[in-house]
Amino acid sequence: MESKKIPDAAVHAGERLDPTTQSLTLPIYQTSVFGFESVDAMIDAFEGKTDEYIYSRIANPTVAAVEKKLAALEGSDGAVLFSSGLAASFALFSSMLQPGDHMIASNDLYGGTVTQLKEFVSKMGVQITFVNLIDSPETELERSLKSNTRLIFFETPTNPTLKVVDIEAIVNFAKHHNLQTIIDNTFASPVNQQPLKMGVDIVYHSATKFLGGHDDVTAGVAMAPERLLKIVQRHRTYMGASLDPNTAWLLGRGVKTLDVRMQRHNQNALSLAKFLSQHPRVKRVFYPGLEASPFHAVAKKQMSGFGGMLSFEIDADRSALNRFLKNLKMVKMVPSLGGVETTILLPAFSSHFFMTPEERKAIDISDGLVRVNTGIEDSETIKEDFDQALRKV
């Protein structure tokens, strides 16, 4: 039975009893290559007349099973797994854009994506315009539109200040002008946000984050309609960016608990955001689940939960920031997110370090901004750790 409910799909999609051993758990096909018993069988496989596996850079049964699970979560025709989130995004840009094309990108993106666009995608001969999609997105898009514009790329909620882009507004504009849309859905996860159902063409994730959920895999995934899947798969194959079967298996195991993890992430993040918004050492809190957030209404419209990420700003110099960091007991500072542990990061000195100070200021990233991945520990323990460390600032 195939269920479209996320808790069911997370556990059962892509799974079957192993035909050889009847194993309940998906086997790891730890092989680089697959054999053929005849020349005709090999030719049929290479011509695509059969679904036989050839070489794990092209396809692998463990990887394929996890791709089915991830596709079910987003309600897509299929999914393509990659060795990282940035590998997924680069494959999408390179497969959908040609030299001379123009794309519109949000100016509020993960720093690694910004670097990829500026230093690598632009070298493909692609013109890129970064625009503010938060305030009056239709006006900004209309102003940036060119005759050679092909797609709009954005993320929501944004990393690291949790701004919320109105997906409906972007999709309506794109469809009116015959443009493709790509969204990075990493921060929300499929549990909290379903962009394909809102008309977005392609969704991708850094699966390293909430999808994997345990800080033990590096992976990316793109979910796309049937008409685009083959070309994205081909770019992955010849970029050499395929995911190995062992990592895919770990990812698939992590995804099985995605729904229960995200519910706890959501609860703990909202509780922590409310607590920090009243804390005397905190200047401001960025979290769309707060009713005082300017993005609360649009977040309620397009999200079923507000996610496990939040940010807050401390009015402190470098010395005071270091005191805060050194006094945290349970919470650790790491340059990633989405795991079960509560962790923090200072974006100005890490994920967005290579942006100019002016670029960071334009998207509200100050030196005192602290990004929090709210884990699944006891909510009171999390708040107590932040409280005692903040009081030493």
mmCIF file of C-alpha atoms in Angstrom:
data_model
loop_
_atom_site.group_PDB
_atom_site.id
_atom_site.type_symbol
_atom_site.label_atom_id
_atom_site.label_comp_id
_atom_site.label_asym_id
_atom_site.label_seq_id
_atom_site.Cartn_x
_atom_site.Cartn_y
_atom_site.Cartn_z
ATOM 1 C CA MET A 1 0.000 0.000 0.000
ATOM 2 C CA GLU A 2 1.419 3.362 -1.074
ATOM 3 C CA SER A 3 0.334 6.172 1.254
ATOM 4 C CA LYS A 4 0.710 9.864 0.476
ATOM 5 C CA LYS A 5 0.838 10.710 4.176
ATOM 6 C CA ILE A 6 4.331 11.842 5.146
ATOM 7 C CA PRO A 7 4.768 9.615 8.236
ATOM 8 C CA ASP A 8 3.800 6.567 6.156
ATOM 9 C CA ALA A 9 5.912 7.532 3.146
ATOM 10 C CA ALA A 10 8.946 8.196 5.353
ATOM 11 C CA VAL A 11 8.814 4.641 6.667
ATOM 12 C CA HIS A 12 7.473 2.593 3.753
ATOM 13 C CA ALA A 13 8.100 4.339 0.409
ATOM 14 C CA GLY A 14 10.819 2.629 -1.625
ATOM 15 C CA GLU A 15 10.873 -0.356 0.743
ATOM 16 C CA ARG A 16 10.162 -4.003 -0.079
ATOM 17 C CA LEU A 17 11.164 -7.416 1.193
ATOM 18 C CA ASP A 18 14.469 -8.346 -0.407
ATOM 19 C CA PRO A 19 13.615 -10.894 -3.144
ATOM 20 C CA THR A 20 16.649 -13.060 -2.366
ATOM 21 C CA THR A 21 16.609 -13.223 1.437
ATOM 22 C CA GLN A 22 13.257 -11.654 2.433
ATOM 23 C CA SER A 23 15.202 -9.131 4.527
ATOM 24 C CA LEU A 24 12.895 -6.453 5.933
ATOM 25 C CA THR A 25 15.662 -3.845 5.921
ATOM 26 C CA LEU A 26 16.913 -2.431 2.620
ATOM 27 C CA PRO A 27 20.205 -4.141 1.671
ATOM 28 C CA ILE A 28 23.326 -2.106 0.937
ATOM 29 C CA TYR A 29 24.400 -3.000 -2.589
ATOM 30 C CA GLN A 30 28.036 -2.119 -1.959
ATOM 31 C CA THR A 31 29.186 -2.651 -5.515
ATOM 32 C CA SER A 32 30.549 -0.385 -8.209
ATOM 33 C CA VAL A 33 29.485 -2.522 -11.156
ATOM 34 C CA PHE A 34 26.903 -5.091 -12.290
ATOM 35 C CA GLY A 35 27.370 -8.097 -14.578
ATOM 36 C CA PHE A 36 25.683 -9.321 -17.769
ATOM 37 C CA GLU A 37 25.263 -12.829 -19.107
ATOM 38 C CA SER A 38 25.153 -11.855 -22.784
ATOM 39 C CA VAL A 39 26.152 -9.112 -25.201
ATOM 40 C CA ASP A 40 22.487 -8.575 -26.095
ATOM 41 C CA ALA A 41 21.566 -7.993 -22.438
ATOM 42 C CA MET A 42 24.359 -5.438 -22.090
ATOM 43 C CA ILE A 43 23.335 -3.616 -25.269
ATOM 44 C CA ASP A 44 19.707 -3.478 -24.119
ATOM 45 C CA ALA A 45 20.812 -1.997 -20.791
ATOM 46 C CA PHE A 46 23.018 0.658 -22.400
ATOM 47 C CA GLU A 47 20.263 1.575 -24.855
ATOM 48 C CA GLY A 48 17.801 1.966 -21.987
ATOM 49 C CA LYS A 49 15.526 -0.824 -23.160
ATOM 50 C CA THR A 50 15.725 -2.499 -19.750
ATOM 51 C CA ASP A 51 16.072 -1.285 -16.181
ATOM 52 C CA GLU A 52 19.138 -3.429 -15.517
ATOM 53 C CA TYR A 53 21.853 -1.792 -13.429
ATOM 54 C CA ILE A 54 25.196 -1.155 -15.140
ATOM 55 C CA TYR A 55 27.498 0.945 -12.963
ATOM 56 C CA SER A 56 26.855 2.638 -9.623
ATOM 57 C CA ARG A 57 27.822 6.071 -10.907
ATOM 58 C CA ILE A 58 24.777 5.756 -13.174
ATOM 59 C CA ALA A 59 22.391 3.973 -10.793
ATOM 60 C CA ASN A 60 22.449 1.634 -7.808
ATOM 61 C CA PRO A 61 19.520 -0.289 -6.236
ATOM 62 C CA THR A 62 20.138 1.044 -2.722
ATOM 63 C CA VAL A 63 20.318 4.609 -3.993
ATOM 64 C CA ALA A 64 17.242 4.096 -6.182
ATOM 65 C CA ALA A 65 15.172 2.843 -3.246
ATOM 66 C CA VAL A 66 16.026 5.923 -1.177
ATOM 67 C CA GLU A 67 15.246 8.163 -4.158
ATOM 68 C CA LYS A 68 11.744 6.654 -4.279
ATOM 69 C CA LYS A 69 11.283 7.392 -0.586
ATOM 70 C CA LEU A 70 12.383 11.013 -0.976
ATOM 71 C CA ALA A 71 10.222 11.535 -4.063
ATOM 72 C CA ALA A 72 7.205 10.293 -2.108
ATOM 73 C CA LEU A 73 7.871 12.820 0.663
ATOM 74 C CA GLU A 74 7.730 15.775 -1.738
ATOM 75 C CA GLY A 75 5.041 14.259 -3.973
ATOM 76 C CA SER A 76 7.304 14.396 -7.030
ATOM 77 C CA ASP A 77 7.563 12.129 -10.068
ATOM 78 C CA GLY A 78 11.053 11.177 -8.987
ATOM 79 C CA ALA A 79 14.175 12.199 -7.108
ATOM 80 C CA VAL A 80 17.882 12.269 -7.945
ATOM 81 C CA LEU A 81 20.414 11.817 -5.150
ATOM 82 C CA PHE A 82 23.764 13.615 -5.181
ATOM 83 C CA SER A 83 26.963 13.609 -3.162
ATOM 84 C CA SER A 84 26.029 16.967 -1.561
ATOM 85 C CA GLY A 85 23.459 19.733 -1.657
ATOM 86 C CA LEU A 86 25.774 21.957 -3.697
ATOM 87 C CA ALA A 87 26.267 19.127 -6.190
ATOM 88 C CA ALA A 88 22.483 18.977 -6.551
ATOM 89 C CA SER A 89 22.114 22.721 -7.086
ATOM 90 C CA PHE A 90 24.963 22.872 -9.611
ATOM 91 C CA ALA A 91 23.493 19.981 -11.589
ATOM 92 C CA LEU A 92 20.148 21.800 -11.677
ATOM 93 C CA PHE A 93 21.670 25.069 -12.857
ATOM 94 C CA SER A 94 23.838 23.365 -15.480
ATOM 95 C CA SER A 95 20.983 21.215 -16.778
ATOM 96 C CA MET A 96 18.411 24.007 -17.018
ATOM 97 C CA LEU A 97 20.553 26.902 -18.246
ATOM 98 C CA GLN A 98 22.563 27.501 -21.414
ATOM 99 C CA PRO A 99 25.271 30.100 -22.158
ATOM 100 C CA GLY A 100 23.526 33.414 -22.717
ATOM 101 C CA ASP A 101 20.580 32.602 -20.464
ATOM 102 C CA HIS A 102 19.570 34.812 -17.549
ATOM 103 C CA MET A 103 18.329 33.724 -14.134
ATOM 104 C CA ILE A 104 16.881 35.642 -11.216
ATOM 105 C CA ALA A 105 18.080 34.589 -7.773
ATOM 106 C CA SER A 106 17.080 35.730 -4.326
ATOM 107 C CA ASN A 107 19.706 37.894 -2.649
ATOM 108 C CA ASP A 108 18.977 36.071 0.626
ATOM 109 C CA LEU A 109 20.558 32.636 0.211
ATOM 110 C CA TYR A 110 22.925 30.215 1.899
ATOM 111 C CA GLY A 111 26.444 31.622 1.458
ATOM 112 C CA GLY A 112 27.734 28.519 -0.311
ATOM 113 C CA THR A 113 25.020 28.839 -2.943
ATOM 114 C CA VAL A 114 25.879 32.501 -3.492
ATOM 115 C CA THR A 115 29.534 31.576 -4.050
ATOM 116 C CA GLN A 116 28.541 28.785 -6.437
ATOM 117 C CA LEU A 117 26.396 31.144 -8.492
ATOM 118 C CA LYS A 118 28.927 33.982 -8.606
ATOM 119 C CA GLU A 119 32.102 31.977 -9.172
ATOM 120 C CA PHE A 120 30.970 28.935 -11.136
ATOM 121 C CA VAL A 121 27.512 29.253 -12.690
ATOM 122 C CA SER A 122 28.421 32.684 -14.057
ATOM 123 C CA LYS A 123 31.448 31.112 -15.795
ATOM 124 C CA MET A 124 28.998 29.024 -17.829
ATOM 125 C CA GLY A 125 27.966 32.256 -19.536
ATOM 126 C CA VAL A 126 24.823 32.602 -17.441
ATOM 127 C CA GLN A 127 23.731 36.076 -16.366
ATOM 128 C CA ILE A 128 22.510 36.263 -12.757
ATOM 129 C CA THR A 129 20.520 39.038 -11.119
ATOM 130 C CA PHE A 130 20.179 38.910 -7.327
ATOM 131 C CA VAL A 131 16.991 40.553 -6.102
ATOM 132 C CA ASN A 132 15.067 41.100 -2.892
ATOM 133 C CA LEU A 133 12.178 38.633 -3.036
ATOM 134 C CA ILE A 134 10.959 39.480 0.463
ATOM 135 C CA ASP A 135 9.512 42.952 -0.070
ATOM 136 C CA SER A 136 7.254 43.453 -3.120
ATOM 137 C CA PRO A 137 8.569 40.387 -5.004
ATOM 138 C CA GLU A 138 6.427 40.974 -8.106
ATOM 139 C CA THR A 139 7.852 44.486 -8.515
ATOM 140 C CA GLU A 140 11.433 43.277 -8.079
ATOM 141 C CA LEU A 141 10.913 40.399 -10.495
ATOM 142 C CA GLU A 142 9.293 42.616 -13.123
ATOM 143 C CA ARG A 143 12.184 45.059 -12.850
ATOM 144 C CA SER A 144 14.754 42.269 -13.302
ATOM 145 C CA LEU A 145 12.993 40.342 -16.068
ATOM 146 C CA LYS A 146 14.805 40.088 -19.411
ATOM 147 C CA SER A 147 13.959 38.475 -22.730
ATOM 148 C CA ASN A 148 16.483 35.705 -21.966
ATOM 149 C CA THR A 149 15.329 35.027 -18.382
ATOM 150 C CA ARG A 150 14.771 31.304 -17.878
ATOM 151 C CA LEU A 151 14.287 30.638 -14.174
ATOM 152 C CA ILE A 152 13.783 32.002 -10.675
ATOM 153 C CA PHE A 153 15.717 30.500 -7.777
ATOM 154 C CA PHE A 154 15.029 31.069 -4.081
ATOM 155 C CA GLU A 155 14.958 29.489 -0.643
ATOM 156 C CA THR A 156 12.379 29.848 2.100
ATOM 157 C CA PRO A 157 12.666 30.190 5.016
ATOM 158 C CA THR A 158 15.979 31.861 4.305
ATOM 159 C CA ASN A 159 19.326 30.946 5.806
ATOM 160 C CA PRO A 160 20.088 32.334 8.365
ATOM 161 C CA THR A 161 17.489 35.003 9.170
ATOM 162 C CA LEU A 162 14.337 32.911 8.591
ATOM 163 C CA LYS A 163 12.666 35.369 6.259
ATOM 164 C CA VAL A 164 9.745 33.846 4.378
ATOM 165 C CA VAL A 165 9.327 34.251 0.628
ATOM 166 C CA ASP A 166 5.742 34.156 -0.652
ATOM 167 C CA ILE A 167 5.851 31.010 -2.800
ATOM 168 C CA GLU A 168 2.471 31.690 -4.399
ATOM 169 C CA ALA A 169 3.591 35.123 -5.583
ATOM 170 C CA ILE A 170 6.785 33.737 -7.135
ATOM 171 C CA VAL A 171 4.964 30.856 -8.846
ATOM 172 C CA ASN A 172 2.246 33.108 -10.272
ATOM 173 C CA PHE A 173 4.833 35.463 -11.747
ATOM 174 C CA ALA A 174 6.883 32.579 -13.148
ATOM 175 C CA LYS A 175 3.911 30.905 -14.813
ATOM 176 C CA HIS A 176 2.742 34.195 -16.311
ATOM 177 C CA HIS A 177 6.181 34.674 -17.900
ATOM 178 C CA ASN A 178 6.837 30.996 -18.734
ATOM 179 C CA LEU A 179 9.773 30.692 -16.304
ATOM 180 C CA GLN A 180 10.972 27.661 -14.354
ATOM 181 C CA THR A 181 11.185 27.825 -10.549
ATOM 182 C CA ILE A 182 13.663 26.110 -8.233
ATOM 183 C CA ILE A 183 13.391 26.198 -4.441
ATOM 184 C CA ASP A 184 15.822 25.120 -1.753
ATOM 185 C CA ASN A 185 13.497 23.491 0.797
ATOM 186 C CA THR A 186 16.246 22.470 3.240
ATOM 187 C CA PHE A 187 15.233 24.664 6.186
ATOM 188 C CA ALA A 188 11.561 23.695 6.096
ATOM 189 C CA SER A 189 11.773 19.991 5.145
ATOM 190 C CA PRO A 190 8.889 18.216 3.365
ATOM 191 C CA VAL A 191 7.144 17.830 6.726
ATOM 192 C CA ASN A 192 6.601 21.574 7.054
ATOM 193 C CA GLN A 193 6.409 22.738 3.447
ATOM 194 C CA GLN A 194 5.341 21.151 0.148
ATOM 195 C CA PRO A 195 6.446 23.516 -2.655
ATOM 196 C CA LEU A 196 5.550 21.213 -5.566
ATOM 197 C CA LYS A 197 1.913 21.284 -4.471
ATOM 198 C CA MET A 198 2.121 25.076 -4.659
ATOM 199 C CA GLY A 199 3.315 24.992 -8.265
ATOM 200 C CA VAL A 200 7.112 25.129 -7.907
ATOM 201 C CA ASP A 201 8.833 23.131 -10.671
ATOM 202 C CA ILE A 202 11.870 21.718 -8.847
ATOM 203 C CA VAL A 203 12.673 21.239 -5.166
ATOM 204 C CA TYR A 204 16.079 20.408 -3.797
ATOM 205 C CA HIS A 205 17.586 19.811 -0.378
ATOM 206 C CA SER A 206 20.892 19.508 1.304
ATOM 207 C CA ALA A 207 19.986 16.030 2.557
ATOM 208 C CA THR A 208 22.905 16.369 4.964
ATOM 209 C CA LYS A 209 20.562 18.426 7.122
ATOM 210 C CA PHE A 210 17.064 17.500 8.346
ATOM 211 C CA LEU A 211 16.475 14.658 5.883
ATOM 212 C CA GLY A 212 19.479 12.729 7.190
ATOM 213 C CA GLY A 213 19.015 14.244 10.612
ATOM 214 C CA HIS A 214 21.945 12.706 12.475
ATOM 215 C CA ASP A 215 25.038 14.594 11.249
ATOM 216 C CA ASP A 216 26.492 11.435 9.724
ATOM 217 C CA VAL A 217 25.853 11.813 5.978
ATOM 218 C CA THR A 218 26.716 14.330 3.272
ATOM 219 C CA ALA A 219 24.177 14.250 0.460
ATOM 220 C CA GLY A 220 21.857 16.290 -1.723
ATOM 221 C CA VAL A 221 18.636 15.528 -3.553
ATOM 222 C CA ALA A 222 16.599 17.111 -6.337
ATOM 223 C CA MET A 223 12.907 16.349 -6.862
ATOM 224 C CA ALA A 224 11.565 17.098 -10.313
ATOM 225 C CA PRO A 225 8.753 16.303 -12.757
ATOM 226 C CA GLU A 226 9.237 13.459 -15.224
ATOM 227 C CA ARG A 227 10.066 15.848 -18.080
ATOM 228 C CA LEU A 228 13.183 17.063 -16.250
ATOM 229 C CA LEU A 229 14.332 13.946 -14.386
ATOM 230 C CA LYS A 230 16.332 12.343 -17.193
ATOM 231 C CA ILE A 231 18.409 15.422 -17.930
ATOM 232 C CA VAL A 232 19.148 15.984 -14.227
ATOM 233 C CA GLN A 233 20.171 12.327 -13.879
ATOM 234 C CA ARG A 234 22.443 12.624 -16.906
ATOM 235 C CA HIS A 235 24.172 15.703 -15.494
ATOM 236 C CA ARG A 236 24.739 13.861 -12.207
ATOM 237 C CA THR A 237 26.252 10.891 -14.036
ATOM 238 C CA TYR A 238 28.712 12.941 -16.047
ATOM 239 C CA MET A 239 29.515 15.369 -13.238
ATOM 240 C CA GLY A 240 30.538 12.306 -11.242
ATOM 241 C CA ALA A 241 28.367 13.541 -8.366
ATOM 242 C CA SER A 242 26.518 10.314 -7.561
ATOM 243 C CA LEU A 243 25.871 9.229 -3.984
ATOM 244 C CA ASP A 244 27.495 6.022 -2.761
ATOM 245 C CA PRO A 245 25.171 3.209 -1.571
ATOM 246 C CA ASN A 246 26.382 3.164 2.027
ATOM 247 C CA THR A 247 25.640 6.867 2.508
ATOM 248 C CA ALA A 248 22.305 6.444 0.727
ATOM 249 C CA TRP A 249 21.383 3.664 3.151
ATOM 250 C CA LEU A 250 22.213 5.857 6.162
ATOM 251 C CA LEU A 251 20.136 8.650 4.648
ATOM 252 C CA GLY A 252 17.190 6.318 4.090
ATOM 253 C CA ARG A 253 17.364 5.139 7.677
ATOM 254 C CA GLY A 254 17.416 8.729 8.912
ATOM 255 C CA VAL A 255 14.422 9.679 6.780
ATOM 256 C CA LYS A 256 12.273 7.013 8.449
ATOM 257 C CA THR A 257 12.114 9.172 11.592
ATOM 258 C CA LEU A 258 11.835 12.508 9.753
ATOM 259 C CA ASP A 259 8.246 13.231 10.751
ATOM 260 C CA VAL A 260 8.680 12.549 14.463
ATOM 261 C CA ARG A 261 11.967 14.450 14.530
ATOM 262 C CA MET A 262 10.534 17.488 12.771
ATOM 263 C CA GLN A 263 7.568 17.672 15.129
ATOM 264 C CA ARG A 264 10.023 17.867 18.049
ATOM 265 C CA HIS A 265 12.276 20.343 16.201
ATOM 266 C CA ASN A 266 9.220 22.525 15.567
ATOM 267 C CA GLN A 267 8.049 22.420 19.183
ATOM 268 C CA ASN A 268 11.463 23.121 20.672
ATOM 269 C CA ALA A 269 12.271 25.936 18.248
ATOM 270 C CA LEU A 270 9.012 27.745 18.974
ATOM 271 C CA SER A 271 9.540 27.358 22.711
ATOM 272 C CA LEU A 272 13.125 28.635 22.485
ATOM 273 C CA ALA A 273 12.146 31.535 20.218
ATOM 274 C CA LYS A 274 9.496 32.692 22.693
ATOM 275 C CA PHE A 275 11.999 32.415 25.539
ATOM 276 C CA LEU A 276 14.753 34.323 23.734
ATOM 277 C CA SER A 277 12.365 37.062 22.603
ATOM 278 C CA GLN A 278 11.903 37.949 26.288
ATOM 279 C CA HIS A 279 15.567 37.603 27.280
ATOM 280 C CA PRO A 280 17.304 40.824 28.412
ATOM 281 C CA ARG A 281 20.555 39.962 26.590
ATOM 282 C CA VAL A 282 18.865 39.319 23.235
ATOM 283 C CA LYS A 283 18.365 42.194 20.816
ATOM 284 C CA ARG A 284 15.930 40.449 18.442
ATOM 285 C CA VAL A 285 14.785 36.988 17.365
ATOM 286 C CA PHE A 286 14.177 35.715 13.830
ATOM 287 C CA TYR A 287 11.553 32.954 13.752
ATOM 288 C CA PRO A 288 8.398 32.903 11.597
ATOM 289 C CA GLY A 289 6.475 30.968 14.235
ATOM 290 C CA LEU A 290 6.393 34.013 16.510
ATOM 291 C CA GLU A 291 3.176 35.976 16.110
ATOM 292 C CA ALA A 292 5.232 39.175 16.241
ATOM 293 C CA SER A 293 7.283 38.093 13.211
ATOM 294 C CA PRO A 294 6.561 40.111 10.057
ATOM 295 C CA PHE A 295 6.562 36.770 8.203
ATOM 296 C CA HIS A 296 4.111 34.946 10.455
ATOM 297 C CA ALA A 297 1.077 35.382 8.189
ATOM 298 C CA VAL A 298 2.738 34.177 4.989
ATOM 299 C CA ALA A 299 4.421 31.335 6.884
ATOM 300 C CA LYS A 300 1.032 30.185 8.219
ATOM 301 C CA LYS A 301 -0.330 30.283 4.679
ATOM 302 C CA GLN A 302 2.316 28.005 3.155
ATOM 303 C CA MET A 303 3.817 26.007 6.032
ATOM 304 C CA SER A 304 2.280 23.382 8.312
ATOM 305 C CA GLY A 305 5.026 23.917 10.908
ATOM 306 C CA PHE A 306 7.655 26.604 11.349
ATOM 307 C CA GLY A 307 10.783 24.451 11.460
ATOM 308 C CA GLY A 308 13.666 23.808 13.795
ATOM 309 C CA MET A 309 15.841 26.762 12.805
ATOM 310 C CA LEU A 310 15.897 30.198 14.402
ATOM 311 C CA SER A 311 18.352 33.046 14.770
ATOM 312 C CA PHE A 312 18.824 35.717 17.377
ATOM 313 C CA GLU A 313 21.011 38.775 17.685
ATOM 314 C CA ILE A 314 23.243 39.675 20.606
ATOM 315 C CA ASP A 315 24.476 43.228 20.977
ATOM 316 C CA ALA A 316 28.025 42.182 21.870
ATOM 317 C CA ASP A 317 31.619 42.578 20.743
ATOM 318 C CA ARG A 318 33.921 39.684 19.806
ATOM 319 C CA SER A 319 35.087 39.206 23.388
ATOM 320 C CA ALA A 320 31.530 38.971 24.718
ATOM 321 C CA LEU A 321 30.576 36.570 21.937
ATOM 322 C CA ASN A 322 33.462 34.320 22.905
ATOM 323 C CA ARG A 323 32.321 34.382 26.540
ATOM 324 C CA PHE A 324 28.872 33.312 25.426
ATOM 325 C CA LEU A 325 30.266 30.457 23.340
ATOM 326 C CA LYS A 326 32.644 29.231 26.035
ATOM 327 C CA ASN A 327 29.903 29.127 28.643
ATOM 328 C CA LEU A 328 27.494 26.983 26.647
ATOM 329 C CA LYS A 329 27.532 23.511 28.161
ATOM 330 C CA MET A 330 25.339 21.249 26.035
ATOM 331 C CA VAL A 331 25.067 23.350 22.884
ATOM 332 C CA LYS A 332 28.003 23.152 20.462
ATOM 333 C CA MET A 333 29.091 25.452 17.635
ATOM 334 C CA VAL A 334 29.269 23.593 14.305
ATOM 335 C CA PRO A 335 29.067 24.743 10.646
ATOM 336 C CA SER A 336 25.997 22.696 9.746
ATOM 337 C CA LEU A 337 22.416 22.107 10.865
ATOM 338 C CA GLY A 338 19.518 19.686 10.891
ATOM 339 C CA GLY A 339 20.842 17.147 13.373
ATOM 340 C CA VAL A 340 19.157 15.923 16.531
ATOM 341 C CA GLU A 341 21.590 17.935 18.665
ATOM 342 C CA THR A 342 21.037 21.618 19.419
ATOM 343 C CA THR A 343 23.881 23.513 17.758
ATOM 344 C CA ILE A 344 24.718 27.100 16.889
ATOM 345 C CA LEU A 345 26.678 28.997 14.279
ATOM 346 C CA LEU A 346 27.798 32.593 13.777
ATOM 347 C CA PRO A 347 26.965 33.113 10.067
ATOM 348 C CA ALA A 348 29.097 36.244 9.664
ATOM 349 C CA PHE A 349 32.181 34.179 10.453
ATOM 350 C CA SER A 350 31.232 30.954 8.675
ATOM 351 C CA SER A 351 28.409 30.229 6.213
ATOM 352 C CA HIS A 352 28.303 33.829 4.935
ATOM 353 C CA PHE A 353 31.944 34.747 5.612
ATOM 354 C CA PHE A 354 32.793 35.231 1.926
ATOM 355 C CA MET A 355 30.035 37.758 1.346
ATOM 356 C CA THR A 356 30.997 41.413 1.640
ATOM 357 C CA PRO A 357 30.000 43.299 4.817
ATOM 358 C CA GLU A 358 27.572 45.307 2.687
ATOM 359 C CA GLU A 359 25.952 42.148 1.315
ATOM 360 C CA ARG A 360 25.594 40.714 4.815
ATOM 361 C CA LYS A 361 24.118 43.940 6.159
ATOM 362 C CA ALA A 362 21.527 43.978 3.357
ATOM 363 C CA ILE A 363 20.127 40.654 4.590
ATOM 364 C CA ASP A 364 20.403 41.420 8.340
ATOM 365 C CA ILE A 365 23.507 39.338 9.105
ATOM 366 C CA SER A 366 25.404 41.158 11.831
ATOM 367 C CA ASP A 367 28.503 39.947 13.674
ATOM 368 C CA GLY A 368 26.266 39.258 16.670
ATOM 369 C CA LEU A 369 23.791 37.050 14.807
ATOM 370 C CA VAL A 370 23.556 33.518 16.219
ATOM 371 C CA ARG A 371 21.880 30.811 14.132
ATOM 372 C CA VAL A 372 20.372 27.955 16.139
ATOM 373 C CA ASN A 373 19.555 24.437 15.043
ATOM 374 C CA THR A 374 17.095 23.529 17.778
ATOM 375 C CA GLY A 375 17.537 19.844 18.523
ATOM 376 C CA ILE A 376 15.228 17.242 20.002
ATOM 377 C CA GLU A 377 16.524 17.333 23.585
ATOM 378 C CA ASP A 378 14.322 18.376 26.495
ATOM 379 C CA SER A 379 13.024 21.868 25.802
ATOM 380 C CA GLU A 380 13.768 23.186 29.289
ATOM 381 C CA THR A 381 17.359 21.932 29.149
ATOM 382 C CA ILE A 382 17.923 23.806 25.893
ATOM 383 C CA LYS A 383 16.542 27.051 27.309
ATOM 384 C CA GLU A 384 18.526 26.708 30.526
ATOM 385 C CA ASP A 385 21.787 26.331 28.620
ATOM 386 C CA PHE A 386 21.176 29.442 26.526
ATOM 387 C CA ASP A 387 20.028 31.399 29.561
ATOM 388 C CA GLN A 388 23.075 30.716 31.719
ATOM 389 C CA ALA A 389 25.493 31.437 28.844
ATOM 390 C CA LEU A 390 23.731 34.647 27.817
ATOM 391 C CA ARG A 391 23.822 35.978 31.366
ATOM 392 C CA LYS A 392 27.621 35.853 31.211
ATOM 393 C CA VAL A 393 27.765 38.101 28.141
#
